mmCIF file of C-alpha atoms in Angstrom:
data_model
loop_
_atom_site.group_PDB
_atom_site.id
_atom_site.type_symbol
_atom_site.label_atom_id
_atom_site.label_comp_id
_atom_site.label_asym_id
_atom_site.label_seq_id
_atom_site.Cartn_x
_atom_site.Cartn_y
_atom_site.Cartn_z
ATOM 1 C CA UNK A 1461 131.465 134.197 39.474
ATOM 2 C CA UNK A 1462 128.332 136.271 38.897
ATOM 3 C CA UNK A 1463 127.028 136.174 35.340
ATOM 4 C CA UNK A 1464 124.371 138.173 33.535
ATOM 5 C CA UNK A 1465 123.099 137.341 30.044
ATOM 6 C CA UNK A 1466 120.682 139.610 28.241
ATOM 7 C CA UNK A 1467 118.605 138.704 25.214
ATOM 8 C CA UNK A 1468 117.975 139.600 22.536
ATOM 9 C CA UNK A 1469 121.043 141.722 21.756
ATOM 10 C CA UNK A 1470 118.919 143.969 19.564
ATOM 11 C CA UNK A 1471 115.197 144.420 19.112
ATOM 12 C CA UNK A 1472 113.265 146.442 16.580
ATOM 13 C CA UNK A 1473 109.607 147.185 17.260
ATOM 14 C CA UNK A 1474 106.892 149.191 15.611
ATOM 15 C CA UNK A 1475 105.302 151.869 17.757
ATOM 16 C CA UNK A 1476 102.608 150.204 19.858
ATOM 17 C CA UNK A 1477 104.056 146.688 19.457
ATOM 18 C CA UNK A 1478 104.560 145.291 22.967
ATOM 19 C CA UNK A 1479 107.469 142.982 23.782
ATOM 20 C CA UNK A 1480 109.779 141.751 26.544
ATOM 21 C CA UNK A 1481 113.502 141.848 27.221
ATOM 22 C CA UNK A 1482 115.164 139.024 29.143
ATOM 23 C CA UNK A 1483 117.928 139.046 31.746
ATOM 24 C CA UNK A 1484 119.189 135.650 32.927
ATOM 25 C CA UNK A 1485 121.511 135.627 35.891
ATOM 26 C CA UNK A 1486 123.732 133.387 37.976
ATOM 27 C CA UNK A 1487 124.671 134.730 41.390
ATOM 28 C CA UNK A 1488 125.509 133.272 44.782
ATOM 29 C CA UNK A 1489 122.548 134.787 46.583
ATOM 30 C CA UNK A 1490 120.796 137.749 45.020
ATOM 31 C CA UNK A 1491 120.869 141.015 46.938
ATOM 32 C CA UNK A 1492 119.315 143.077 44.167
ATOM 33 C CA UNK A 1493 118.699 143.134 40.414
ATOM 34 C CA UNK A 1494 118.751 146.468 38.627
ATOM 35 C CA UNK A 1495 117.469 147.708 35.313
ATOM 36 C CA UNK A 1496 118.986 150.776 33.697
ATOM 37 C CA UNK A 1497 118.251 152.665 30.506
ATOM 38 C CA UNK A 1498 121.176 154.076 28.554
ATOM 39 C CA UNK A 1499 120.952 156.575 25.707
ATOM 40 C CA UNK A 1500 123.835 156.733 23.181
ATOM 41 C CA UNK A 1501 126.950 158.370 24.650
ATOM 42 C CA UNK A 1502 125.303 158.855 28.049
ATOM 43 C CA UNK A 1503 125.556 157.168 31.421
ATOM 44 C CA UNK A 1504 123.000 154.558 32.523
ATOM 45 C CA UNK A 1505 119.813 155.941 34.065
ATOM 46 C CA UNK A 1506 118.296 153.946 36.914
ATOM 47 C CA UNK A 1507 114.878 152.388 36.290
ATOM 48 C CA UNK A 1508 114.118 149.654 38.846
ATOM 49 C CA UNK A 1509 115.499 147.556 41.681
ATOM 50 C CA UNK A 1510 114.024 144.099 42.344
ATOM 51 C CA UNK A 1511 114.928 142.178 45.475
ATOM 52 C CA UNK A 1512 113.064 138.871 45.542
ATOM 53 C CA UNK A 1513 111.333 136.395 43.243
ATOM 54 C CA UNK A 1514 107.776 137.355 42.451
ATOM 55 C CA UNK A 1515 108.389 141.061 42.822
ATOM 56 C CA UNK A 1516 107.124 143.417 40.104
ATOM 57 C CA UNK A 1517 107.673 147.136 39.523
ATOM 58 C CA UNK A 1518 106.133 149.473 36.980
ATOM 59 C CA UNK A 1519 106.965 152.843 35.520
ATOM 60 C CA UNK A 1520 104.914 154.262 32.684
ATOM 61 C CA UNK A 1521 105.116 151.724 29.825
ATOM 62 C CA UNK A 1522 107.740 149.571 31.563
ATOM 63 C CA UNK A 1523 107.171 146.673 33.944
ATOM 64 C CA UNK A 1524 109.966 144.615 35.490
ATOM 65 C CA UNK A 1525 109.468 141.148 36.953
ATOM 66 C CA UNK A 1526 111.802 138.762 38.759
ATOM 67 C CA UNK A 1527 112.114 134.997 39.170
ATOM 68 C CA UNK A 1528 114.895 132.997 40.810
ATOM 69 C CA UNK A 1529 116.790 132.736 37.519
ATOM 70 C CA UNK A 1530 115.739 135.651 35.347
ATOM 71 C CA UNK A 1531 114.110 139.018 35.053
ATOM 72 C CA UNK A 1532 111.907 140.411 32.315
ATOM 73 C CA UNK A 1533 111.421 143.999 31.272
ATOM 74 C CA UNK A 1534 108.026 144.227 29.596
ATOM 75 C CA UNK A 1535 107.418 147.201 27.324
ATOM 76 C CA UNK A 1536 103.746 147.915 26.626
ATOM 77 C CA UNK A 1537 102.754 149.954 23.574
ATOM 78 C CA UNK A 1538 106.253 151.422 23.132
ATOM 79 C CA UNK A 1539 106.910 154.848 21.653
ATOM 80 C CA UNK A 1540 109.945 156.009 19.642
ATOM 81 C CA UNK A 1541 111.275 157.795 22.744
ATOM 82 C CA UNK A 1542 111.645 154.392 24.425
ATOM 83 C CA UNK A 1543 114.486 153.640 22.005
ATOM 84 C CA UNK A 1544 117.636 153.049 24.066
ATOM 85 C CA UNK A 1545 119.875 150.298 25.383
ATOM 86 C CA UNK A 1546 118.464 148.559 28.447
ATOM 87 C CA UNK A 1547 121.024 147.187 30.898
ATOM 88 C CA UNK A 1548 120.504 144.602 33.614
ATOM 89 C CA UNK A 1549 122.847 144.220 36.596
ATOM 90 C CA UNK A 1550 122.941 141.942 39.631
ATOM 91 C CA UNK A 1551 124.343 142.529 43.090
ATOM 92 C CA UNK A 1552 125.269 139.517 45.222
ATOM 93 C CA UNK A 1553 124.851 139.067 48.958
ATOM 94 C CA UNK A 1554 127.703 138.851 51.442
ATOM 95 C CA UNK A 1555 130.370 140.255 49.238
ATOM 96 C CA UNK A 1556 131.582 143.419 47.710
ATOM 97 C CA UNK A 1557 128.137 144.539 46.493
ATOM 98 C CA UNK A 1558 129.729 145.385 43.142
ATOM 99 C CA UNK A 1559 127.029 145.115 40.453
ATOM 100 C CA UNK A 1560 127.797 142.885 37.486
ATOM 101 C CA UNK A 1561 126.294 144.131 34.235
ATOM 102 C CA UNK A 1562 125.040 142.355 31.164
ATOM 103 C CA UNK A 1563 125.810 143.593 27.649
ATOM 104 C CA UNK A 1564 122.402 145.149 27.251
ATOM 105 C CA UNK A 1565 119.571 144.995 24.743
ATOM 106 C CA UNK A 1566 119.456 147.707 22.105
ATOM 107 C CA UNK A 1567 115.834 148.662 21.489
ATOM 108 C CA UNK A 1568 114.688 150.657 18.484
ATOM 109 C CA UNK A 1569 111.037 151.653 18.214
ATOM 110 C CA UNK A 1570 109.958 152.799 14.765
ATOM 111 C CA UNK A 1571 107.125 155.323 14.383
ATOM 112 C CA UNK B 1314 120.158 168.068 43.978
ATOM 113 C CA UNK B 1315 123.179 167.551 41.729
ATOM 114 C CA UNK B 1316 123.759 164.045 40.527
ATOM 115 C CA UNK B 1317 127.113 162.552 39.605
ATOM 116 C CA UNK B 1318 129.335 164.959 37.696
ATOM 117 C CA UNK B 1319 132.163 163.821 35.447
ATOM 118 C CA UNK B 1320 134.795 165.810 33.604
ATOM 119 C CA UNK B 1321 135.846 166.203 30.913
ATOM 120 C CA UNK B 1322 133.029 164.930 28.689
ATOM 121 C CA UNK B 1323 135.308 164.102 25.777
ATOM 122 C CA UNK B 1324 139.049 163.599 25.504
ATOM 123 C CA UNK B 1325 141.446 162.654 22.735
ATOM 124 C CA UNK B 1326 144.893 161.347 23.695
ATOM 125 C CA UNK B 1327 147.836 159.842 21.875
ATOM 126 C CA UNK B 1328 149.004 156.299 22.504
ATOM 127 C CA UNK B 1329 151.526 156.211 25.369
ATOM 128 C CA UNK B 1330 150.211 159.336 27.065
ATOM 129 C CA UNK B 1331 148.604 159.542 30.490
ATOM 130 C CA UNK B 1332 145.080 160.737 31.310
ATOM 131 C CA UNK B 1333 143.168 161.798 34.423
ATOM 132 C CA UNK B 1334 139.387 161.691 34.644
ATOM 133 C CA UNK B 1335 137.398 163.293 37.444
ATOM 134 C CA UNK B 1336 134.169 162.520 39.260
ATOM 135 C CA UNK B 1337 132.056 164.263 41.898
ATOM 136 C CA UNK B 1338 129.556 161.931 43.552
ATOM 137 C CA UNK B 1339 125.903 162.562 44.246
ATOM 138 C CA UNK B 1340 125.210 164.429 47.483
ATOM 139 C CA UNK B 1341 125.006 161.995 50.392
ATOM 140 C CA UNK B 1342 127.010 159.282 48.643
ATOM 141 C CA UNK B 1343 130.397 158.231 50.021
ATOM 142 C CA UNK B 1344 131.458 155.484 47.613
ATOM 143 C CA UNK B 1345 132.699 155.905 44.059
ATOM 144 C CA UNK B 1346 133.092 153.156 41.471
ATOM 145 C CA UNK B 1347 134.607 153.406 38.033
ATOM 146 C CA UNK B 1348 133.513 151.413 34.999
ATOM 147 C CA UNK B 1349 134.832 151.097 31.460
ATOM 148 C CA UNK B 1350 132.287 150.628 28.694
ATOM 149 C CA UNK B 1351 133.479 149.701 25.227
ATOM 150 C CA UNK B 1352 131.155 150.274 22.300
ATOM 151 C CA UNK B 1353 128.341 147.735 22.279
ATOM 152 C CA UNK B 1354 129.366 146.227 25.616
ATOM 153 C CA UNK B 1355 128.099 146.451 29.156
ATOM 154 C CA UNK B 1356 130.025 148.438 31.776
ATOM 155 C CA UNK B 1357 133.080 146.592 33.160
ATOM 156 C CA UNK B 1358 134.075 147.264 36.771
ATOM 157 C CA UNK B 1359 137.497 148.879 37.226
ATOM 158 C CA UNK B 1360 137.658 149.679 40.953
ATOM 159 C CA UNK B 1361 135.765 151.132 43.886
ATOM 160 C CA UNK B 1362 136.842 153.721 46.449
ATOM 161 C CA UNK B 1363 135.523 154.192 49.963
ATOM 162 C CA UNK B 1364 137.076 156.229 52.776
ATOM 163 C CA UNK B 1365 139.871 157.250 50.413
ATOM 164 C CA UNK B 1366 140.962 153.653 49.891
ATOM 165 C CA UNK B 1367 140.594 151.229 47.012
ATOM 166 C CA UNK B 1368 138.159 148.624 48.330
ATOM 167 C CA UNK B 1369 137.605 146.416 45.313
ATOM 168 C CA UNK B 1370 139.322 146.018 41.967
ATOM 169 C CA UNK B 1371 138.216 144.411 38.750
ATOM 170 C CA UNK B 1372 140.360 142.691 36.152
ATOM 171 C CA UNK B 1373 142.288 145.740 34.973
ATOM 172 C CA UNK B 1374 146.070 146.236 34.807
ATOM 173 C CA UNK B 1375 148.052 148.450 37.153
ATOM 174 C CA UNK B 1376 148.119 151.146 34.468
ATOM 175 C CA UNK B 1377 144.691 152.007 35.847
ATOM 176 C CA UNK B 1378 144.875 153.734 39.217
ATOM 177 C CA UNK B 1379 142.682 156.027 41.208
ATOM 178 C CA UNK B 1380 142.253 158.257 44.163
ATOM 179 C CA UNK B 1381 139.449 159.449 46.409
ATOM 180 C CA UNK B 1382 139.596 162.774 48.212
ATOM 181 C CA UNK B 1383 138.180 163.707 51.635
ATOM 182 C CA UNK B 1384 135.154 165.323 49.951
ATOM 183 C CA UNK B 1385 134.425 161.908 48.313
ATOM 184 C CA UNK B 1386 135.317 163.084 44.803
ATOM 185 C CA UNK B 1387 137.531 160.762 42.812
ATOM 186 C CA UNK B 1388 140.032 160.566 39.980
ATOM 187 C CA UNK B 1389 140.814 157.791 37.541
ATOM 188 C CA UNK B 1390 144.313 157.771 36.068
ATOM 189 C CA UNK B 1391 145.402 155.694 33.118
ATOM 190 C CA UNK B 1392 149.096 155.517 32.178
ATOM 191 C CA UNK B 1393 150.738 154.383 28.946
ATOM 192 C CA UNK B 1394 147.502 154.601 26.989
ATOM 193 C CA UNK B 1395 146.734 151.909 24.444
ATOM 194 C CA UNK B 1396 144.361 152.094 21.516
ATOM 195 C CA UNK B 1397 142.189 149.549 23.333
ATOM 196 C CA UNK B 1398 141.653 151.966 26.195
ATOM 197 C CA UNK B 1399 139.303 153.945 23.974
ATOM 198 C CA UNK B 1400 135.915 153.712 25.688
ATOM 199 C CA UNK B 1401 133.276 155.510 27.707
ATOM 200 C CA UNK B 1402 134.450 155.783 31.313
ATOM 201 C CA UNK B 1403 131.624 155.866 33.803
ATOM 202 C CA UNK B 1404 131.688 156.974 37.397
ATOM 203 C CA UNK B 1405 128.986 155.699 39.728
ATOM 204 C CA UNK B 1406 128.338 156.762 43.287
ATOM 205 C CA UNK B 1407 126.474 155.046 46.100
ATOM 206 C CA UNK B 1408 126.369 154.655 49.829
ATOM 207 C CA UNK B 1409 128.676 151.848 50.927
ATOM 208 C CA UNK B 1410 125.797 149.604 51.904
ATOM 209 C CA UNK B 1411 123.452 151.002 49.310
ATOM 210 C CA UNK B 1412 121.436 149.297 46.641
ATOM 211 C CA UNK B 1413 122.120 150.372 43.091
ATOM 212 C CA UNK B 1414 124.351 153.059 41.781
ATOM 213 C CA UNK B 1415 123.818 156.529 40.321
ATOM 214 C CA UNK B 1416 125.883 157.044 37.209
ATOM 215 C CA UNK B 1417 127.394 160.140 35.673
ATOM 216 C CA UNK B 1418 127.184 160.912 31.976
ATOM 217 C CA UNK B 1419 130.661 159.529 31.406
ATOM 218 C CA UNK B 1420 133.890 160.637 29.765
ATOM 219 C CA UNK B 1421 134.426 159.526 26.179
ATOM 220 C CA UNK B 1422 138.162 158.763 25.810
ATOM 221 C CA UNK B 1423 139.596 158.278 22.341
ATOM 222 C CA UNK B 1424 143.195 157.082 22.012
ATOM 223 C CA UNK B 1425 144.796 157.683 18.619
#
């Protein structure tokens, strides 16, 4: 069974204080790993897809990296508008392609 | 280009009632998946529809059922509502072989 564990559950940062969110996964052959941002009461908004170990993707202050066991979402010099819940999901090969989600990390950036 | 559209946005129902939620997928997408997200939790997979058939189902009781129409839009029906069914219901669309899903804004269901 595919499993996704995100840590920490919650993170409070001061504006400009860089940090990283972790997503550890267990899957029988990774087809893709996804990061989403979710604002309160809204649907998840797609950020990145990573396909293989060593791959990195960047978007503004966010950078996602992937190893064979985990992914990191690095947030550089965050701003209050980066406050949201960040969700990680994995999609396995040779199966239903149904993404399995973690519980998310709730990020609050204080001005 | 319209994304995924869900209706209604909010709904309040009484325990024991039945509810229908609706979803229109993103243009070009033919597959619709439904997720339930309780407060503080990640989305939990309910089921997926492709070519008007249920292709995959998560660990949800038969009270949860769905339908996909020829235009790829979909409905989620929940019968005999329980208080524990209160959650944000998310619809996600994709191409059958696609990577990643596009989500709608969700329907907030409150059962009282």
